[in-house]
Amino acid sequence: MSTPPHFGRSLLPLWALDPAITYLNHGTVGATPLVVLAAQAALRDEIERQPARFLLRELTPIGRPDEHPDRALPGGPRQRLRAAAMAVAPWLSAQGDDLVFVDNATAGANAVLASFDLRPGDEVLVTNRTYGAVTRAAAHHAARAGAQIVTAHLPFPVCGEAELVGAVQAALTPRTRLAVLDHVSPETALVMPLAAMAAACRARGVAVLADGAHAPGALPVDIPSLGVDYYTANLHKWAFSPRSAGILWAAPERRAGLHPPVISWGAGGGWLAEFDWVGTRDPTPFLCAPAGFQFIDEALGGRDALWAHNHALAWRTAERLTTHWGLPWTTPRAMVASMVTLPLPPALGRGFDAAMALKSWLLAQAQIEAQILAIDERLYWRFSAQAYNDDADVERFTQALADFPGAG
Ligand SMILES: Cc1ncc(COP(=O)(O)O)c(C=O)c1O
């Protein structure tokens, strides 16, 4: 795969990112392109010209019923939220009305966990790699129902997908009702064998909530093909929508009884009615989500070019650095998309405090924003390879590490 020459630092002016900072952590909270921010600003101006019309009559016909004398009129500019969902859906191989917007992946996960019919003694499967906030939400909602969470221990480093599927299978019990599984693992950055894991759960009658926080915009996503019951994701990380925008997809048979974390006018009105209006809020991140995907198509030469650049940069970085440092590198290439987590030299330290110290030092001394993690006490770097990154960024990072006190 060759890297189109236009990717790299020359693209940085397309973002508001400070050029003095080497930004290697796109995945953490995303970074919104200027053109998308401009679209959002224009939309906000439009809202402010007549806020009641936009928010209560044009955004969705679901909102406050007292504000909808014209809700029965066919056509008309009343469905802007649904139009945005329709425009986002093809990127996820979904239908527009199969998706609802949620504030973020945490909200999507909470909607499912709070709505799922858990009973005393039931088990919710999470993994040792589940995002911490989602694990906490699972524990909270399980405890309220008298249920409990059970943790599947996924190995890392990995040599292949089978060991991950096997770890999930081994943690399923006759009491497991729901499994929370990542599409892209938040710390290890591995593209998980989600379809195979979901199939193993389905075979045991266990429903699956997939957490795709890092997936849309970072790799091809075909939600219906995964065989999951629920799929939540962020669009403000890799899909370039303004913060914050998430989606929740649910299989048709799972939508009855699925409620948003905030109950509002649509209560009892079904999937779209319940999620499309959760009180007055800023809808512009959702409405600008299509602009984020459009940015990929128009400014970055399309998804294939972007993903080829991101993947190639991530992969060669991991191969080169682990070779340079003489560290083992076993991750299968198929499990890496736009992000990669690679081991750091043991001389840099061990444990959470060492990871934080290195992260802070890189920022303070080298103006590098990098995600340094302690996984099972060992230090790793999770590198988000984005359109504006190139080999020179990696070189700056490598050079800075060599200067870290104690690195020798
Ligand atoms: C796998 C995973 N799930 C959920 C989240 C939470 O995202 P948010 O804070 O936008 O809800 C993250 C954030 O990085 C994540 O990596």
Short mmCIF file of C-alpha atoms and ligand atoms in Angstrom, two decimals:
data_model
loop_
_atom_site.label_atom_id
_atom_site.label_comp_id
_atom_site.label_asym_id
_atom_site.label_seq_id
_atom_site.Cartn_x
_atom_site.Cartn_y
_atom_site.Cartn_z
CA MET A 1 0.00 0.00 0.00
CA SER A 2 1.59 3.29 -0.99
CA THR A 3 0.95 6.44 0.97
CA PRO A 4 -0.52 9.27 -1.09
CA PRO A 5 2.03 12.10 -0.90
CA HIS A 6 -0.37 14.74 0.35
CA PHE A 7 -0.84 13.19 3.79
CA GLY A 8 1.20 14.37 6.74
CA ARG A 9 2.11 17.67 8.33
CA SER A 10 1.18 19.72 5.28
CA LEU A 11 -2.46 18.88 6.10
CA LEU A 12 -2.26 20.25 9.64
CA PRO A 13 -3.71 23.66 8.61
CA LEU A 14 -6.98 21.86 7.88
CA TRP A 15 -7.36 21.58 11.67
CA ALA A 16 -7.16 24.18 14.45
CA LEU A 17 -4.39 22.11 16.03
CA ASP A 18 -1.48 24.10 17.46
CA PRO A 19 1.45 23.51 15.06
CA ALA A 20 3.83 23.81 17.99
CA ILE A 21 2.44 20.54 19.37
CA THR A 22 3.16 17.17 17.81
CA TYR A 23 -0.30 15.67 18.13
CA LEU A 24 -0.13 11.88 18.23
CA ASN A 25 -3.30 11.19 20.17
CA HIS A 26 -6.15 11.87 17.77
CA GLY A 27 -8.13 8.91 19.04
CA THR A 28 -8.58 10.15 22.56
CA VAL A 29 -11.13 12.93 21.97
CA GLY A 30 -10.76 13.54 18.22
CA ALA A 31 -9.87 16.83 16.56
CA THR A 32 -12.45 18.63 14.44
CA PRO A 33 -11.44 19.95 11.01
CA LEU A 34 -11.88 23.69 10.44
CA VAL A 35 -14.32 23.16 7.61
CA VAL A 36 -16.57 21.12 9.92
CA LEU A 37 -16.32 23.75 12.64
CA ALA A 38 -17.32 26.35 10.04
CA ALA A 39 -20.35 24.29 9.07
CA GLN A 40 -21.24 24.05 12.74
CA ALA A 41 -20.88 27.80 13.23
CA ALA A 42 -23.14 28.45 10.23
CA LEU A 43 -25.72 26.07 11.64
CA ARG A 44 -25.58 27.76 15.03
CA ASP A 45 -26.16 31.10 13.32
CA GLU A 46 -29.13 29.61 11.55
CA ILE A 47 -30.53 28.28 14.83
CA GLU A 48 -30.14 31.63 16.52
CA ARG A 49 -32.13 33.42 13.83
CA GLN A 50 -35.24 31.59 15.01
CA PRO A 51 -34.38 29.07 17.71
CA ALA A 52 -37.91 27.88 18.37
CA ARG A 53 -38.56 27.12 14.73
CA PHE A 54 -35.33 25.21 14.30
CA LEU A 55 -35.24 23.29 17.55
CA LEU A 56 -38.93 22.64 18.10
CA ARG A 57 -40.30 22.35 14.59
CA GLU A 58 -37.53 21.63 12.09
CA LEU A 59 -35.13 19.42 14.00
CA THR A 60 -37.52 16.59 14.66
CA PRO A 61 -41.28 16.29 14.78
CA ILE A 62 -40.92 14.40 18.02
CA GLY A 63 -40.19 17.24 20.47
CA ARG A 64 -42.71 19.12 22.54
CA PRO A 65 -46.15 18.25 21.18
CA ASP A 66 -47.50 21.68 22.08
CA GLU A 67 -45.00 23.13 19.61
CA HIS A 68 -46.07 20.96 16.73
CA PRO A 69 -49.30 22.23 15.25
CA ASP A 70 -47.93 21.28 11.83
CA ARG A 71 -46.52 17.86 12.73
CA ALA A 72 -48.97 16.08 10.44
CA LEU A 73 -47.91 18.04 7.39
CA PRO A 74 -46.09 15.84 4.92
CA GLY A 75 -42.65 16.88 3.75
CA GLY A 76 -41.38 20.19 5.00
CA PRO A 77 -38.04 20.86 6.67
CA ARG A 78 -38.92 19.17 9.94
CA GLN A 79 -36.70 16.15 9.92
CA ARG A 80 -33.21 17.52 10.08
CA LEU A 81 -32.02 15.03 12.68
CA ARG A 82 -33.34 12.11 10.65
CA ALA A 83 -31.74 13.53 7.51
CA ALA A 84 -28.40 13.59 9.33
CA ALA A 85 -28.87 9.98 10.44
CA MET A 86 -29.66 8.99 6.86
CA ALA A 87 -26.44 10.63 5.66
CA VAL A 88 -24.31 8.94 8.33
CA ALA A 89 -25.87 5.48 7.94
CA PRO A 90 -24.11 4.36 4.72
CA TRP A 91 -20.73 4.74 6.47
CA LEU A 92 -21.92 2.08 8.90
CA SER A 93 -23.74 -0.03 6.31
CA ALA A 94 -26.91 0.75 8.23
CA GLN A 95 -30.30 2.28 7.50
CA GLY A 96 -30.89 5.81 8.77
CA ASP A 97 -33.82 4.90 11.00
CA ASP A 98 -31.83 2.06 12.54
CA LEU A 99 -29.56 4.68 14.10
CA VAL A 100 -30.17 7.26 16.76
CA PHE A 101 -27.81 9.96 17.90
CA VAL A 102 -26.54 9.93 21.46
CA ASP A 103 -24.16 12.38 23.11
CA ASN A 104 -21.30 9.89 23.09
CA ALA A 105 -20.47 6.22 23.38
CA THR A 106 -20.80 6.39 27.16
CA ALA A 107 -24.39 7.56 26.76
CA GLY A 108 -25.12 4.84 24.20
CA ALA A 109 -23.74 2.15 26.49
CA ASN A 110 -25.68 3.52 29.45
CA ALA A 111 -28.91 3.50 27.45
CA VAL A 112 -28.52 -0.20 26.78
CA LEU A 113 -27.27 -1.15 30.23
CA ALA A 114 -30.05 0.75 31.98
CA SER A 115 -32.75 -0.66 29.70
CA PHE A 116 -31.63 -4.28 29.55
CA ASP A 117 -33.88 -6.56 31.54
CA LEU A 118 -31.37 -7.80 34.10
CA ARG A 119 -32.59 -9.91 37.00
CA PRO A 120 -30.99 -10.88 40.32
CA GLY A 121 -28.24 -13.41 39.75
CA ASP A 122 -27.72 -12.48 36.09
CA GLU A 123 -24.23 -11.77 34.79
CA VAL A 124 -22.99 -9.07 32.46
CA LEU A 125 -19.73 -9.96 30.76
CA VAL A 126 -17.12 -7.23 30.36
CA THR A 127 -13.44 -7.69 29.63
CA ASN A 128 -10.27 -6.53 31.35
CA ARG A 129 -9.91 -4.17 28.34
CA THR A 130 -13.38 -2.62 28.41
CA TYR A 131 -13.21 1.18 28.62
CA GLY A 132 -13.19 2.08 32.31
CA ALA A 133 -16.24 4.33 32.21
CA VAL A 134 -18.25 1.62 30.45
CA THR A 135 -17.16 -1.00 32.98
CA ARG A 136 -18.32 1.31 35.75
CA ALA A 137 -21.65 1.84 34.02
CA ALA A 138 -22.06 -1.92 33.60
CA ALA A 139 -21.28 -2.50 37.28
CA HIS A 140 -23.69 0.25 38.32
CA HIS A 141 -26.64 -0.98 36.27
CA ALA A 142 -25.94 -4.62 37.10
CA ALA A 143 -25.87 -3.84 40.83
CA ARG A 144 -29.19 -2.00 40.63
CA ALA A 145 -30.75 -5.17 39.22
CA GLY A 146 -29.06 -7.50 41.70
CA ALA A 147 -26.88 -8.78 38.87
CA GLN A 148 -23.09 -8.71 38.64
CA ILE A 149 -20.33 -8.16 36.16
CA VAL A 150 -17.95 -10.95 35.23
CA THR A 151 -14.63 -10.10 33.60
CA ALA A 152 -13.18 -12.01 30.67
CA HIS A 153 -9.39 -11.74 30.67
CA LEU A 154 -8.10 -10.98 27.21
CA PRO A 155 -4.41 -11.61 26.69
CA PHE A 156 -2.07 -8.87 25.48
CA PRO A 157 0.17 -8.98 23.55
CA VAL A 158 -1.71 -11.29 21.20
CA CYS A 159 -0.69 -13.57 18.38
CA GLY A 160 -4.11 -14.11 16.84
CA GLU A 161 -7.84 -13.74 17.09
CA ALA A 162 -8.63 -17.22 18.38
CA GLU A 163 -7.15 -16.56 21.82
CA LEU A 164 -9.41 -13.52 22.22
CA VAL A 165 -12.54 -15.35 21.13
CA GLY A 166 -11.57 -18.23 23.42
CA ALA A 167 -11.17 -15.87 26.40
CA VAL A 168 -14.69 -14.52 25.91
CA GLN A 169 -16.11 -18.02 25.46
CA ALA A 170 -14.40 -19.19 28.64
CA ALA A 171 -16.01 -16.41 30.69
CA LEU A 172 -19.59 -17.12 29.55
CA THR A 173 -21.71 -18.97 32.08
CA PRO A 174 -25.34 -20.11 32.09
CA ARG A 175 -26.10 -16.86 33.92
CA THR A 176 -24.57 -14.51 31.33
CA ARG A 177 -27.25 -12.37 29.73
CA LEU A 178 -25.34 -9.53 28.11
CA ALA A 179 -21.75 -9.18 26.88
CA VAL A 180 -20.08 -5.81 26.40
CA LEU A 181 -17.45 -6.19 23.68
CA ASP A 182 -15.19 -3.68 21.96
CA HIS A 183 -14.83 -3.24 18.24
CA VAL A 184 -11.50 -1.48 18.67
CA SER A 185 -10.00 -2.08 22.07
CA PRO A 186 -9.39 1.28 23.76
CA GLU A 187 -5.94 0.62 25.22
CA THR A 188 -4.51 -2.13 23.07
CA ALA A 189 -5.97 -0.52 19.90
CA LEU A 190 -6.61 -4.00 18.51
CA VAL A 191 -9.38 -4.44 15.98
CA MET A 192 -11.22 -7.19 17.78
CA PRO A 193 -12.72 -10.32 16.20
CA LEU A 194 -16.09 -8.87 17.11
CA ALA A 195 -18.20 -10.95 14.72
CA ALA A 196 -16.64 -14.19 16.00
CA MET A 197 -17.03 -13.12 19.62
CA ALA A 198 -20.64 -12.13 18.98
CA ALA A 199 -21.31 -15.48 17.32
CA ALA A 200 -19.92 -17.28 20.38
CA CYS A 201 -22.22 -15.22 22.61
CA ARG A 202 -25.24 -15.76 20.38
CA ALA A 203 -24.64 -19.50 20.44
CA ARG A 204 -25.08 -19.30 24.23
CA GLY A 205 -28.15 -17.02 24.02
CA VAL A 206 -26.18 -14.00 25.24
CA ALA A 207 -26.97 -10.54 23.86
CA VAL A 208 -24.06 -8.35 22.73
CA LEU A 209 -23.52 -4.64 23.23
CA ALA A 210 -20.66 -3.60 20.95
CA ASP A 211 -18.61 -0.56 21.86
CA GLY A 212 -17.31 0.93 18.63
CA ALA A 213 -16.08 4.22 20.12
CA HIS A 214 -12.93 4.14 17.96
CA ALA A 215 -14.37 2.51 14.85
CA PRO A 216 -16.37 4.87 12.56
CA GLY A 217 -13.97 6.80 10.37
CA ALA A 218 -11.03 4.61 11.41
CA LEU A 219 -11.89 1.39 9.58
CA PRO A 220 -14.74 -0.08 7.50
CA VAL A 221 -17.78 -0.62 9.71
CA ASP A 222 -20.68 -2.85 8.67
CA ILE A 223 -22.85 -3.02 11.76
CA PRO A 224 -25.52 -5.47 10.54
CA SER A 225 -22.87 -7.99 9.49
CA LEU A 226 -21.39 -8.15 12.99
CA GLY A 227 -24.30 -10.06 14.47
CA VAL A 228 -24.52 -7.86 17.55
CA ASP A 229 -27.68 -6.71 19.29
CA TYR A 230 -26.56 -3.16 20.04
CA TYR A 231 -23.74 -1.04 18.65
CA THR A 232 -22.71 2.31 20.05
CA ALA A 233 -19.92 4.51 18.75
CA ASN A 234 -18.44 7.97 18.69
CA LEU A 235 -18.36 10.11 15.59
CA HIS A 236 -16.23 12.83 17.17
CA LYS A 237 -13.10 10.68 17.33
CA TRP A 238 -12.24 9.33 13.87
CA ALA A 239 -15.26 10.51 11.88
CA PHE A 240 -14.45 14.20 12.41
CA SER A 241 -17.81 15.37 13.67
CA PRO A 242 -17.82 18.19 16.22
CA ARG A 243 -17.82 17.10 19.85
CA SER A 244 -19.82 15.43 20.94
CA ALA A 245 -21.68 13.04 18.67
CA GLY A 246 -22.33 9.37 19.13
CA ILE A 247 -24.65 6.84 17.60
CA LEU A 248 -26.59 3.91 18.91
CA TRP A 249 -27.78 1.14 16.62
CA ALA A 250 -30.09 -1.60 17.85
CA ALA A 251 -31.40 -4.69 16.11
CA PRO A 252 -35.10 -4.21 15.35
CA GLU A 253 -36.19 -6.81 17.92
CA ARG A 254 -34.16 -5.04 20.64
CA ARG A 255 -35.71 -1.59 20.27
CA ALA A 256 -38.85 -2.10 22.30
CA GLY A 257 -37.96 -1.26 25.88
CA LEU A 258 -34.71 0.47 24.92
CA HIS A 259 -34.70 3.97 26.40
CA PRO A 260 -32.28 6.90 26.28
CA PRO A 261 -30.47 7.84 29.48
CA VAL A 262 -32.68 10.94 29.61
CA ILE A 263 -36.44 10.34 29.46
CA SER A 264 -38.39 13.12 27.78
CA TRP A 265 -41.45 13.88 25.64
CA GLY A 266 -40.99 10.86 23.42
CA ALA A 267 -41.37 8.40 26.31
CA GLY A 268 -43.43 5.43 25.23
CA GLY A 269 -43.39 6.63 21.62
CA GLY A 270 -40.85 4.13 20.38
CA TRP A 271 -37.24 4.11 19.28
CA LEU A 272 -37.04 7.32 17.24
CA ALA A 273 -39.46 9.30 19.36
CA GLU A 274 -37.59 8.47 22.55
CA PHE A 275 -34.05 9.13 21.33
CA ASP A 276 -34.59 11.99 18.90
CA TRP A 277 -35.76 14.39 21.57
CA VAL A 278 -34.14 14.24 25.00
CA GLY A 279 -34.75 17.86 25.95
CA THR A 280 -33.30 21.08 24.64
CA ARG A 281 -29.65 20.73 23.67
CA ASP A 282 -27.20 21.73 20.96
CA PRO A 283 -27.97 19.48 17.97
CA THR A 284 -25.17 20.84 15.77
CA PRO A 285 -22.66 18.03 16.44
CA PHE A 286 -25.22 15.52 15.12
CA LEU A 287 -26.29 17.67 12.21
CA CYS A 288 -22.65 18.24 11.25
CA ALA A 289 -21.71 14.55 11.44
CA PRO A 290 -22.31 14.21 7.67
CA ALA A 291 -19.84 17.09 7.16
CA GLY A 292 -17.20 15.09 9.03
CA PHE A 293 -17.58 12.15 6.66
CA GLN A 294 -17.75 14.53 3.70
CA PHE A 295 -14.40 15.93 4.84
CA ILE A 296 -12.90 12.45 4.46
CA ASP A 297 -14.30 12.16 0.95
CA GLU A 298 -13.49 15.64 -0.26
CA ALA A 299 -10.44 16.92 1.59
CA LEU A 300 -8.66 13.63 2.30
CA GLY A 301 -9.23 11.86 -0.99
CA GLY A 302 -11.75 9.36 0.33
CA ARG A 303 -11.85 6.68 2.96
CA ASP A 304 -9.60 4.21 1.14
CA ALA A 305 -6.79 6.74 0.77
CA LEU A 306 -7.14 7.89 4.39
CA TRP A 307 -7.21 4.41 5.82
CA ALA A 308 -4.28 3.32 3.66
CA HIS A 309 -2.22 6.23 5.00
CA ASN A 310 -3.24 5.76 8.63
CA HIS A 311 -2.75 2.02 8.61
CA ALA A 312 0.57 2.11 6.77
CA LEU A 313 1.94 4.77 9.13
CA ALA A 314 0.73 2.91 12.23
CA TRP A 315 2.06 -0.42 11.06
CA ARG A 316 5.50 0.66 9.88
CA THR A 317 5.91 2.69 13.07
CA ALA A 318 5.23 -0.36 15.21
CA GLU A 319 7.49 -2.59 13.14
CA ARG A 320 10.33 -0.08 12.96
CA LEU A 321 10.34 0.96 16.58
CA THR A 322 10.00 -2.50 18.06
CA THR A 323 12.85 -3.64 15.80
CA HIS A 324 14.90 -0.58 16.75
CA TRP A 325 14.34 -1.24 20.45
CA GLY A 326 14.74 -5.00 20.11
CA LEU A 327 11.26 -5.70 21.51
CA PRO A 328 8.89 -8.48 20.49
CA TRP A 329 6.11 -7.54 18.06
CA THR A 330 3.52 -10.25 17.55
CA THR A 331 0.35 -8.30 16.74
CA PRO A 332 -1.23 -9.61 13.52
CA ARG A 333 -1.43 -6.89 10.89
CA ALA A 334 -5.14 -7.55 10.33
CA MET A 335 -5.79 -6.42 13.91
CA VAL A 336 -4.36 -2.95 13.34
CA ALA A 337 -6.33 -0.17 11.67
CA SER A 338 -5.60 3.54 12.27
CA MET A 339 -4.22 3.09 15.78
CA VAL A 340 -1.53 0.87 17.16
CA THR A 341 -0.28 0.07 20.65
CA LEU A 342 3.37 -0.92 20.84
CA PRO A 343 5.70 -1.71 23.73
CA LEU A 344 8.17 0.89 24.99
CA PRO A 345 11.67 0.04 26.21
CA PRO A 346 11.56 -1.29 29.80
CA ALA A 347 14.19 1.29 30.79
CA LEU A 348 11.48 3.97 30.59
CA GLY A 349 9.83 2.57 33.69
CA ARG A 350 6.94 0.44 34.87
CA GLY A 351 3.43 1.05 36.10
CA PHE A 352 0.81 3.78 35.97
CA ASP A 353 2.90 6.48 37.65
CA ALA A 354 5.77 5.91 35.24
CA ALA A 355 3.35 6.15 32.30
CA MET A 356 1.96 9.44 33.60
CA ALA A 357 5.45 10.79 34.26
CA LEU A 358 6.57 10.01 30.73
CA LYS A 359 3.40 11.44 29.21
CA SER A 360 3.79 14.68 31.16
CA TRP A 361 7.47 14.92 30.34
CA LEU A 362 6.83 14.49 26.60
CA LEU A 363 4.30 17.31 26.71
CA ALA A 364 6.35 19.66 28.85
CA GLN A 365 9.78 19.03 27.37
CA ALA A 366 9.06 18.05 23.78
CA GLN A 367 5.56 19.46 23.10
CA ILE A 368 4.35 15.99 22.17
CA GLU A 369 0.81 14.88 22.99
CA ALA A 370 1.08 11.12 23.20
CA GLN A 371 -0.96 8.41 24.88
CA ILE A 372 1.37 6.47 27.16
CA LEU A 373 -0.24 3.51 28.91
CA ALA A 374 0.67 0.99 31.53
CA ILE A 375 -0.86 -2.35 30.54
CA ASP A 376 -0.18 -5.06 33.08
CA GLU A 377 2.46 -2.69 34.47
CA ARG A 378 4.45 -2.55 31.19
CA LEU A 379 4.65 0.77 29.33
CA TYR A 380 3.13 1.07 25.88
CA TRP A 381 2.54 3.85 23.39
CA ARG A 382 -0.85 4.00 21.69
CA PHE A 383 -0.17 5.85 18.47
CA SER A 384 -3.13 7.35 16.61
CA ALA A 385 -2.02 7.67 13.00
CA GLN A 386 -4.10 10.41 11.46
CA ALA A 387 -4.06 12.23 8.11
CA TYR A 388 -1.95 15.07 9.53
CA ASN A 389 0.73 12.74 10.97
CA ASP A 390 3.81 11.47 9.22
CA ASP A 391 7.13 9.76 9.83
CA ALA A 392 8.69 13.03 11.00
CA ASP A 393 6.23 13.10 13.93
CA VAL A 394 7.30 9.60 14.88
CA GLU A 395 10.92 10.64 14.59
CA ARG A 396 10.32 13.55 16.99
CA PHE A 397 8.69 11.14 19.42
CA THR A 398 11.53 8.62 19.16
CA GLN A 399 14.14 11.34 19.61
CA ALA A 400 12.33 12.73 22.65
CA LEU A 401 12.18 9.29 24.25
CA ALA A 402 15.92 8.96 23.83
CA ASP A 403 16.30 12.22 25.79
CA PHE A 404 14.00 11.11 28.62
CA PRO A 405 15.96 11.06 31.87
CA GLY A 406 16.68 7.46 32.73
CA ALA A 407 16.01 6.22 29.19
CA GLY A 408 19.59 5.15 28.73
C1 LIG B 1 -13.82 1.95 23.78
C2 LIG B 1 -14.33 3.25 24.33
N1 LIG B 1 -15.59 3.29 24.78
C3 LIG B 1 -16.13 4.43 25.24
C4 LIG B 1 -15.40 5.58 25.28
C5 LIG B 1 -16.04 6.79 25.84
O1 LIG B 1 -16.15 7.81 24.90
P1 LIG B 1 -16.93 9.11 25.34
O2 LIG B 1 -16.18 9.69 26.49
O3 LIG B 1 -16.91 9.98 24.14
O4 LIG B 1 -18.30 8.68 25.72
C6 LIG B 1 -14.07 5.59 24.85
C7 LIG B 1 -13.28 6.82 24.90
O5 LIG B 1 -12.14 6.88 24.53
C8 LIG B 1 -13.53 4.39 24.37
O6 LIG B 1 -12.27 4.33 23.94
#
